[in-house]
PDB file of C-alpha atoms in Angstrom:
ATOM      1  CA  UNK A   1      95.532  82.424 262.219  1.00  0.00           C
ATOM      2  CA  UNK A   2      92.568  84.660 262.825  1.00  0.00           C
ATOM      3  CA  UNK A   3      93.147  87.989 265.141  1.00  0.00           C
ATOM      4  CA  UNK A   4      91.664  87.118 268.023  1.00  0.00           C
ATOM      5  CA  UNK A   5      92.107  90.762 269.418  1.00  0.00           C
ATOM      6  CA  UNK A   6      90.498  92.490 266.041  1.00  0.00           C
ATOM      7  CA  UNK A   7      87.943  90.636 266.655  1.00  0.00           C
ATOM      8  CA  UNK A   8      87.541  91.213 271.079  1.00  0.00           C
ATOM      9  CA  UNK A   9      88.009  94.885 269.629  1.00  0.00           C
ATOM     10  CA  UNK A  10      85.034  94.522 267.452  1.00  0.00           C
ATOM     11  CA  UNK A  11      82.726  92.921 269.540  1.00  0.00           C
ATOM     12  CA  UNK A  12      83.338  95.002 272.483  1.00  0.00           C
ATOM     13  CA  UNK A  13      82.818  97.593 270.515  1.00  0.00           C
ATOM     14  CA  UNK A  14      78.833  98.855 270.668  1.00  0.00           C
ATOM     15  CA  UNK A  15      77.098  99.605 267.075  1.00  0.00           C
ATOM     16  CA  UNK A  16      75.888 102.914 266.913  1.00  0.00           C
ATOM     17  CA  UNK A  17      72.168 103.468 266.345  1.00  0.00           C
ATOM     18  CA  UNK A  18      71.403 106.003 263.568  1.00  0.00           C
ATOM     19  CA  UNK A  19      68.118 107.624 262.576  1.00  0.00           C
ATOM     20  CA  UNK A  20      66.513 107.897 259.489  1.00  0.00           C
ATOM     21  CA  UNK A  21      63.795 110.196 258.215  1.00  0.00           C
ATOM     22  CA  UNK A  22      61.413 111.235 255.623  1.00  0.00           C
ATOM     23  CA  UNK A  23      60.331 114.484 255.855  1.00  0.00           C
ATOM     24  CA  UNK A  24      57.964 116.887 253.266  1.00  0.00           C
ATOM     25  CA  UNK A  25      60.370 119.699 253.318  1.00  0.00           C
ATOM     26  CA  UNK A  26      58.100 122.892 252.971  1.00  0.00           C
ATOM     27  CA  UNK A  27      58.461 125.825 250.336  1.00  0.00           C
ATOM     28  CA  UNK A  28      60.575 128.290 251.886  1.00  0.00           C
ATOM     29  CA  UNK A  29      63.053 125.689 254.118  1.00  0.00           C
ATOM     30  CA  UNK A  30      66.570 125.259 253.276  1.00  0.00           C
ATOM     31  CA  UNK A  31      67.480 121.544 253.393  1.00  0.00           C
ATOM     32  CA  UNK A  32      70.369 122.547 256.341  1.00  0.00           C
ATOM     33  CA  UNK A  33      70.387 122.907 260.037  1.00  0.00           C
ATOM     34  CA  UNK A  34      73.384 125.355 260.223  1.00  0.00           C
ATOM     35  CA  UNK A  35      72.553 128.780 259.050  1.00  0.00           C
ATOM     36  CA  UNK A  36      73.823 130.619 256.310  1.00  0.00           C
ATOM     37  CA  UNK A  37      75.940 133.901 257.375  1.00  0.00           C
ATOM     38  CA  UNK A  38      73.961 137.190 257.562  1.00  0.00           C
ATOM     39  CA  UNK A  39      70.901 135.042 256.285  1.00  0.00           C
ATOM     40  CA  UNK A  40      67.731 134.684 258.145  1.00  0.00           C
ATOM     41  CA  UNK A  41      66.140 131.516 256.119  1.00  0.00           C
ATOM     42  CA  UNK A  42      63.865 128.890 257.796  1.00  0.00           C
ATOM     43  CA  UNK A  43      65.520 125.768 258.814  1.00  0.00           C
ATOM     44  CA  UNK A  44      64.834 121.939 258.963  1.00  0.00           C
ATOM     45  CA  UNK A  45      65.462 122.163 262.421  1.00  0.00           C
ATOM     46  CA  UNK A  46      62.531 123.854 263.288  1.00  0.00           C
ATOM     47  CA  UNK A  47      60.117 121.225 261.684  1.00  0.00           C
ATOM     48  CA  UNK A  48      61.166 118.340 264.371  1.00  0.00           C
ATOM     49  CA  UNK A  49      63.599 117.941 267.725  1.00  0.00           C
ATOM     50  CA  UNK A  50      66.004 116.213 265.195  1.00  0.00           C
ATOM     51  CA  UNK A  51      68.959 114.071 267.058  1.00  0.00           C
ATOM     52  CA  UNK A  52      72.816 115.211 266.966  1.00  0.00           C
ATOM     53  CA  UNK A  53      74.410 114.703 264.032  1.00  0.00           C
ATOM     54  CA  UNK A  54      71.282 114.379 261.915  1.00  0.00           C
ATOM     55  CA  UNK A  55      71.953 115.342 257.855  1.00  0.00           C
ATOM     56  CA  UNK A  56      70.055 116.005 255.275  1.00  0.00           C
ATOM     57  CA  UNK A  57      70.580 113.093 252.299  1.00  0.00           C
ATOM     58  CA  UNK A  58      70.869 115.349 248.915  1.00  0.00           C
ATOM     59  CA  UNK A  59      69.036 118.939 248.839  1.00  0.00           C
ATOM     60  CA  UNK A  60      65.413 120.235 248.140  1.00  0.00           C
ATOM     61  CA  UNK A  61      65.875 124.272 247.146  1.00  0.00           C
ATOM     62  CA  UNK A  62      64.621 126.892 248.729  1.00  0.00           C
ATOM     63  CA  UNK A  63      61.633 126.939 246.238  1.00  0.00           C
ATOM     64  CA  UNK A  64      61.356 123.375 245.903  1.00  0.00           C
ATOM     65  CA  UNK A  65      59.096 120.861 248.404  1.00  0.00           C
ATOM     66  CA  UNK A  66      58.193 117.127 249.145  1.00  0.00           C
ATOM     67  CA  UNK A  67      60.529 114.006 250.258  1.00  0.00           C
ATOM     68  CA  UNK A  68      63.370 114.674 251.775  1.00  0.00           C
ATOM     69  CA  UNK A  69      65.583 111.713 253.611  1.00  0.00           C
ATOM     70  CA  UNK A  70      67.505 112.438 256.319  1.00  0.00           C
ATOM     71  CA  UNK A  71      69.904 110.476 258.579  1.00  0.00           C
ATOM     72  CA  UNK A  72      72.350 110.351 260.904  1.00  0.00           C
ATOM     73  CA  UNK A  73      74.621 107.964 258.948  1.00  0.00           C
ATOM     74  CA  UNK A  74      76.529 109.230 256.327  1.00  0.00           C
ATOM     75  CA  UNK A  75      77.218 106.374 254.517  1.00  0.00           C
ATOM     76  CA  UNK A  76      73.327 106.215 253.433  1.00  0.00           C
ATOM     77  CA  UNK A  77      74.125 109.229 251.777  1.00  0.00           C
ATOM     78  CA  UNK A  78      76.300 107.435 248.800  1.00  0.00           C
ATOM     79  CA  UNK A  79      73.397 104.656 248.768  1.00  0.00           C
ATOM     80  CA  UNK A  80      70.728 107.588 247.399  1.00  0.00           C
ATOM     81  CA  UNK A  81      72.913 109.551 245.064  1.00  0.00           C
ATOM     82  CA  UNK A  82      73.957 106.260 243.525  1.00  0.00           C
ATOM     83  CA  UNK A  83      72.780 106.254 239.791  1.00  0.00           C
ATOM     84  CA  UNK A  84      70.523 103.101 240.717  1.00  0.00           C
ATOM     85  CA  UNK A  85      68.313 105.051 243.210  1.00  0.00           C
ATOM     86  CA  UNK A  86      65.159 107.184 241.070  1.00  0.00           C
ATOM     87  CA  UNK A  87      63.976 110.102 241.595  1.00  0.00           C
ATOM     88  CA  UNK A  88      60.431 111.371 240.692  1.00  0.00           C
ATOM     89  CA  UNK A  89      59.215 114.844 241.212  1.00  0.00           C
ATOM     90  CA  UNK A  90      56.596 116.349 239.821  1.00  0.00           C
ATOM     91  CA  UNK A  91      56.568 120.029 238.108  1.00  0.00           C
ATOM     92  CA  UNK A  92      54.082 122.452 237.358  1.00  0.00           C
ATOM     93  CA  UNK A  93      55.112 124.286 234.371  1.00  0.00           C
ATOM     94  CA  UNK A  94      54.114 127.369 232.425  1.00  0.00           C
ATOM     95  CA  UNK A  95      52.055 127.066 229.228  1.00  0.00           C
ATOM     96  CA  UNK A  96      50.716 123.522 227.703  1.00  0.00           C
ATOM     97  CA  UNK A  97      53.212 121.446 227.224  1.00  0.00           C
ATOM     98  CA  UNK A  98      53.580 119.363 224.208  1.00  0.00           C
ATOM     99  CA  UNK A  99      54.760 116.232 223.183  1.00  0.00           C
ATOM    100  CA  UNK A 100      58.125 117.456 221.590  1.00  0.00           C
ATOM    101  CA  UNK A 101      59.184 118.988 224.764  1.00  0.00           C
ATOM    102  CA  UNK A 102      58.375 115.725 226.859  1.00  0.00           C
ATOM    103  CA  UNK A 103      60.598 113.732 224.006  1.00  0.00           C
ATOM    104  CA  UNK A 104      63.359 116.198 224.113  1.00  0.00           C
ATOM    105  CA  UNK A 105      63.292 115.867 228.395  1.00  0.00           C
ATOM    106  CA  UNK A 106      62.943 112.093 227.751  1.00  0.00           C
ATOM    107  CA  UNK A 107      66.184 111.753 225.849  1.00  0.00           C
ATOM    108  CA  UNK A 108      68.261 114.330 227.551  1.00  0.00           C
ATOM    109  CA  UNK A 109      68.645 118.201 227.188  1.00  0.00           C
ATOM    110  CA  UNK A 110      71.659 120.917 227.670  1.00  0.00           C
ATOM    111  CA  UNK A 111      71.852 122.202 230.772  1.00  0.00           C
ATOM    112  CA  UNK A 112      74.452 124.731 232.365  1.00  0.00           C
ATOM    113  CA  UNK A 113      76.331 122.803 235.183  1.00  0.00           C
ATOM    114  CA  UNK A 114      78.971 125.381 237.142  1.00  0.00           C
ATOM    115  CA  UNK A 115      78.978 127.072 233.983  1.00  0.00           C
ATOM    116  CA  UNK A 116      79.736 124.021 231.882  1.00  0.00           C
ATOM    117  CA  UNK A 117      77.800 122.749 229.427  1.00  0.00           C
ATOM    118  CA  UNK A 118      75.998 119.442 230.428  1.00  0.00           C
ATOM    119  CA  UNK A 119      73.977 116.882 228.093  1.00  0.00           C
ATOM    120  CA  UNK A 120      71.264 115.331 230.815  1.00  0.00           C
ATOM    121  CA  UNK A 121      71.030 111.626 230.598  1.00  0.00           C
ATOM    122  CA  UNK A 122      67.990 109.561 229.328  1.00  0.00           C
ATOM    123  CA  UNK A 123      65.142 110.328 231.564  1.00  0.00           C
ATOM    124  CA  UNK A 124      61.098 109.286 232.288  1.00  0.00           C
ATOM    125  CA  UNK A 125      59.176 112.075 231.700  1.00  0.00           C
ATOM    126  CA  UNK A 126      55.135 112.297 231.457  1.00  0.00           C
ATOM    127  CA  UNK A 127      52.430 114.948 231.285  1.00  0.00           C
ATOM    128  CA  UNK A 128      49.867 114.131 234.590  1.00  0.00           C
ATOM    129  CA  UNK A 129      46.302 113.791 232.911  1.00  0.00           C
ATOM    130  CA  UNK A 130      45.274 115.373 236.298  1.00  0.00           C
ATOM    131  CA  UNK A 131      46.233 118.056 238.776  1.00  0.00           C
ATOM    132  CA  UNK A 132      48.235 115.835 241.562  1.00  0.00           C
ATOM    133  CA  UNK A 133      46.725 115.957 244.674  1.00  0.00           C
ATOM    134  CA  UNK A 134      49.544 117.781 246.769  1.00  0.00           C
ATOM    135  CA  UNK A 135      49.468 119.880 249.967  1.00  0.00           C
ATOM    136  CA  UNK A 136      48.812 124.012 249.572  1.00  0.00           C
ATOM    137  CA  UNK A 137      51.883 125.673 248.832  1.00  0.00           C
ATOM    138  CA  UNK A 138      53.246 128.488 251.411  1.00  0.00           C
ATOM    139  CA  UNK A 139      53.264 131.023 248.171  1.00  0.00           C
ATOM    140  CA  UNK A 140      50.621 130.921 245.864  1.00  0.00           C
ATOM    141  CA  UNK A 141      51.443 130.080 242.245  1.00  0.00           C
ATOM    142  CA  UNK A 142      50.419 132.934 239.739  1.00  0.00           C
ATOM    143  CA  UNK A 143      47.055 133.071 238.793  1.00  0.00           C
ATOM    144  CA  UNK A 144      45.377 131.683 236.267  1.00  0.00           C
ATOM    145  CA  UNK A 145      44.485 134.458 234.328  1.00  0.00           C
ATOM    146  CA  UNK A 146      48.279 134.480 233.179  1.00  0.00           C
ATOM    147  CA  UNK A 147      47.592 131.456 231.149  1.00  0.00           C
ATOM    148  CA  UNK A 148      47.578 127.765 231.638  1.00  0.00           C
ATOM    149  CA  UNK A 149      49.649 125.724 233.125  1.00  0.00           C
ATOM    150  CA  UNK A 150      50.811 121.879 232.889  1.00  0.00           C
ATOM    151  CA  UNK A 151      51.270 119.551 235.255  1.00  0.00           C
ATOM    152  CA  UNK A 152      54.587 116.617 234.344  1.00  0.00           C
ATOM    153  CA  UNK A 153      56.220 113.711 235.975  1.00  0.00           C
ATOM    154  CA  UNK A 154      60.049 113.580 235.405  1.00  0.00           C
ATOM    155  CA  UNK A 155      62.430 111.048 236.904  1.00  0.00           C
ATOM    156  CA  UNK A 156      66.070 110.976 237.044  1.00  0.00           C
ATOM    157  CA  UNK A 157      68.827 108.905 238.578  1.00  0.00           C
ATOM    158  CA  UNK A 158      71.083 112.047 238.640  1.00  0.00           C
ATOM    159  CA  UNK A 159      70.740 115.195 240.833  1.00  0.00           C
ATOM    160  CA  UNK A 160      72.414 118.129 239.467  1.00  0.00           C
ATOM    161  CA  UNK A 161      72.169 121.556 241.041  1.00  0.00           C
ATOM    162  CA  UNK A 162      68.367 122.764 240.147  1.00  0.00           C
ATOM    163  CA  UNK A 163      68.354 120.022 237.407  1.00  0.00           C
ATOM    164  CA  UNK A 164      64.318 119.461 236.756  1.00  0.00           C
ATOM    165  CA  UNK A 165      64.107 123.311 236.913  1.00  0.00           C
ATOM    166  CA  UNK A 166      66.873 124.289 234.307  1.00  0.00           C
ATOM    167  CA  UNK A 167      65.577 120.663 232.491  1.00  0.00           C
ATOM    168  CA  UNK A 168      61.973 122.514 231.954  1.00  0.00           C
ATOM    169  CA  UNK A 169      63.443 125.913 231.327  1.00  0.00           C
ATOM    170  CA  UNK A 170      65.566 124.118 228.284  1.00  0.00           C
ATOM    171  CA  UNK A 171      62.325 122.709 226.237  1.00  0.00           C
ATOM    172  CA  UNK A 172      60.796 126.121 227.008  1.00  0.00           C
ATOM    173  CA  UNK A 173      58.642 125.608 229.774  1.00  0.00           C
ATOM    174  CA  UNK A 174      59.620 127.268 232.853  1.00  0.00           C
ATOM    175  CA  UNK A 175      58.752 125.519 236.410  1.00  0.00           C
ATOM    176  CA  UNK A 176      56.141 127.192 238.573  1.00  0.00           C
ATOM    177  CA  UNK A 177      55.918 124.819 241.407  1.00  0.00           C
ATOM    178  CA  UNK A 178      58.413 121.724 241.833  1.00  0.00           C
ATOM    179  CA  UNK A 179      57.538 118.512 244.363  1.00  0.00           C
ATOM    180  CA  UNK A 180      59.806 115.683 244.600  1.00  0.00           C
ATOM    181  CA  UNK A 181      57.273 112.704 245.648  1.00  0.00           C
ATOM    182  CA  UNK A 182      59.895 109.408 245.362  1.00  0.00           C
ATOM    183  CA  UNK A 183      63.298 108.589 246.262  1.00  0.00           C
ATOM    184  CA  UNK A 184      63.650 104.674 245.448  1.00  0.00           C
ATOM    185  CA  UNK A 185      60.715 102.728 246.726  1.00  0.00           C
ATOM    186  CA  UNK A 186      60.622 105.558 249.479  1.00  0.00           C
ATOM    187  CA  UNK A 187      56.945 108.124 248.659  1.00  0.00           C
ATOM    188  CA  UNK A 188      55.763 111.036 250.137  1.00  0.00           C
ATOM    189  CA  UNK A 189      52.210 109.301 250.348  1.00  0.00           C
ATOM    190  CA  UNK A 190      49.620 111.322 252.009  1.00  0.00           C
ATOM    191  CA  UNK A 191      52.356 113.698 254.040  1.00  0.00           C
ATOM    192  CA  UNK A 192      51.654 116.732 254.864  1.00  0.00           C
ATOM    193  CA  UNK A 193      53.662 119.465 254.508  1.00  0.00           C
ATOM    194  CA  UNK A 194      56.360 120.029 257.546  1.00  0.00           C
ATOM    195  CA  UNK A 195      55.255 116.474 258.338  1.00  0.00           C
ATOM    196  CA  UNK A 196      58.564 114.028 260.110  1.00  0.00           C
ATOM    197  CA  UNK A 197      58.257 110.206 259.256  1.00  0.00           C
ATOM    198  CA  UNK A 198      60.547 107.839 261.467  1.00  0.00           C
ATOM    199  CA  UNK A 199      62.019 105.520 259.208  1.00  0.00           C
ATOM    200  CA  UNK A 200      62.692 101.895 261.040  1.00  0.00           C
ATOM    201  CA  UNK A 201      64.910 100.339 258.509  1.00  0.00           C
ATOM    202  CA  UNK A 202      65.961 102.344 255.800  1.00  0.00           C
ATOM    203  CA  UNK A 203      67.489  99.891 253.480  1.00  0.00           C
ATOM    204  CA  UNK A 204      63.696  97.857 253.607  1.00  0.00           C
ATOM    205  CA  UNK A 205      62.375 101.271 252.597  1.00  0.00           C
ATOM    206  CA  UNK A 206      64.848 102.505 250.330  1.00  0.00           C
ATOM    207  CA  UNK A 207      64.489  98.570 248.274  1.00  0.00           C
ATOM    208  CA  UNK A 208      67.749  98.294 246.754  1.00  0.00           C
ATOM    209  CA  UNK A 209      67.256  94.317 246.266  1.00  0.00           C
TER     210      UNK A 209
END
């Protein structure tokens, strides 16, 4: 016999309307709202009037810029940082780097994960033919006269603390400037940086069919 009060609960019961972002977190933000103690770091909060209860999906470093997903639903939270869900970022890195490196990133390198040692798992990783077209950075990257530099696509269904960067640093090729441009099927497009994006249905945007 079904529960006829479960279910008077339930639909008596409104649905609460949460809101999704995409934001291109700047250099220089910390992907929080609360501050850190004795700290004074920028903070999300100042890019947009953000609603109550609003959370950042993952984490961008201080140093790091580009998408960023926020929400006010935690449960979209486990939906990103599920091993299905890609993410692409591109790095700028120091020196020319060859095609042994990119293998060695492709297949997986050693990392140091809270002091543990951790194998990466099987990745895409490409050099970009081209300088990506990307938004002026708040710091400027060292100058040229230091050397060349590379520009690479890596993607990973895995988000370890500063992976890419300590992924780079492992072939021998440290990271200069690091964007993430995809989560999903979810880009940065032409954003600039700082810029807020309403998402209106983030599972549509996200395309986990």
């Amino acid at each position: 016999m079904p529960d006829t009060t479960q279910n008077l609960i339930e639909l008596s019961t409104p649905k609460q309307n949460h809101q999704h972002f995409k934001i291109f977190k700047p250099y220089g933000f910390l992907s929080q709202f609360v501050p850190e103690t004795r700290k004074k770091k920028k903070l999300l909060s100042e890019l947009f009037p953000f609603p109550d209860k609003i959370m950042a999906i993952g984490r961008l470093d201080h140093d790091s810029e580009g998408l960023l997903l926020l929400t006010t639903d935690g449960m979209k939270s486990f939906q990103v940082r599920d091993k299905s869900i890609e993410k692409e970022y591109y790095a700028q890195v120091d020196g020319e780097i060859t095609q042994d490196a990119i293998s060695q990133l492709q297949n997986g390198v050693n990392i140091s994960v809270n002091g543990t040692n951790y194998l990466t798992l099987p990745c895409k990783a490409f050099v970009l033919e081209n300088e990506p077209k990307l938004p002026a950075r708040g710091r400027d990257i060292r100058g040229s006269s230091h050397g060349p530099t590379s520009w690479i696509s890596i993607t990973i269904c895995e988000g370890k603390n500063r992976q890419i960067r300590k992924m780079t640093a492992a072939v021998g090729f440290a990271t200069l400037r690091l964007v993430r441009i995809r989560i999903g099927n979810i880009h940065i497009d032409n954003m600039i940086a700082g810029e807020v994006v309403t998402l209106a249905n983030f599972d549509d945007a996200l395309n986990r069919s």
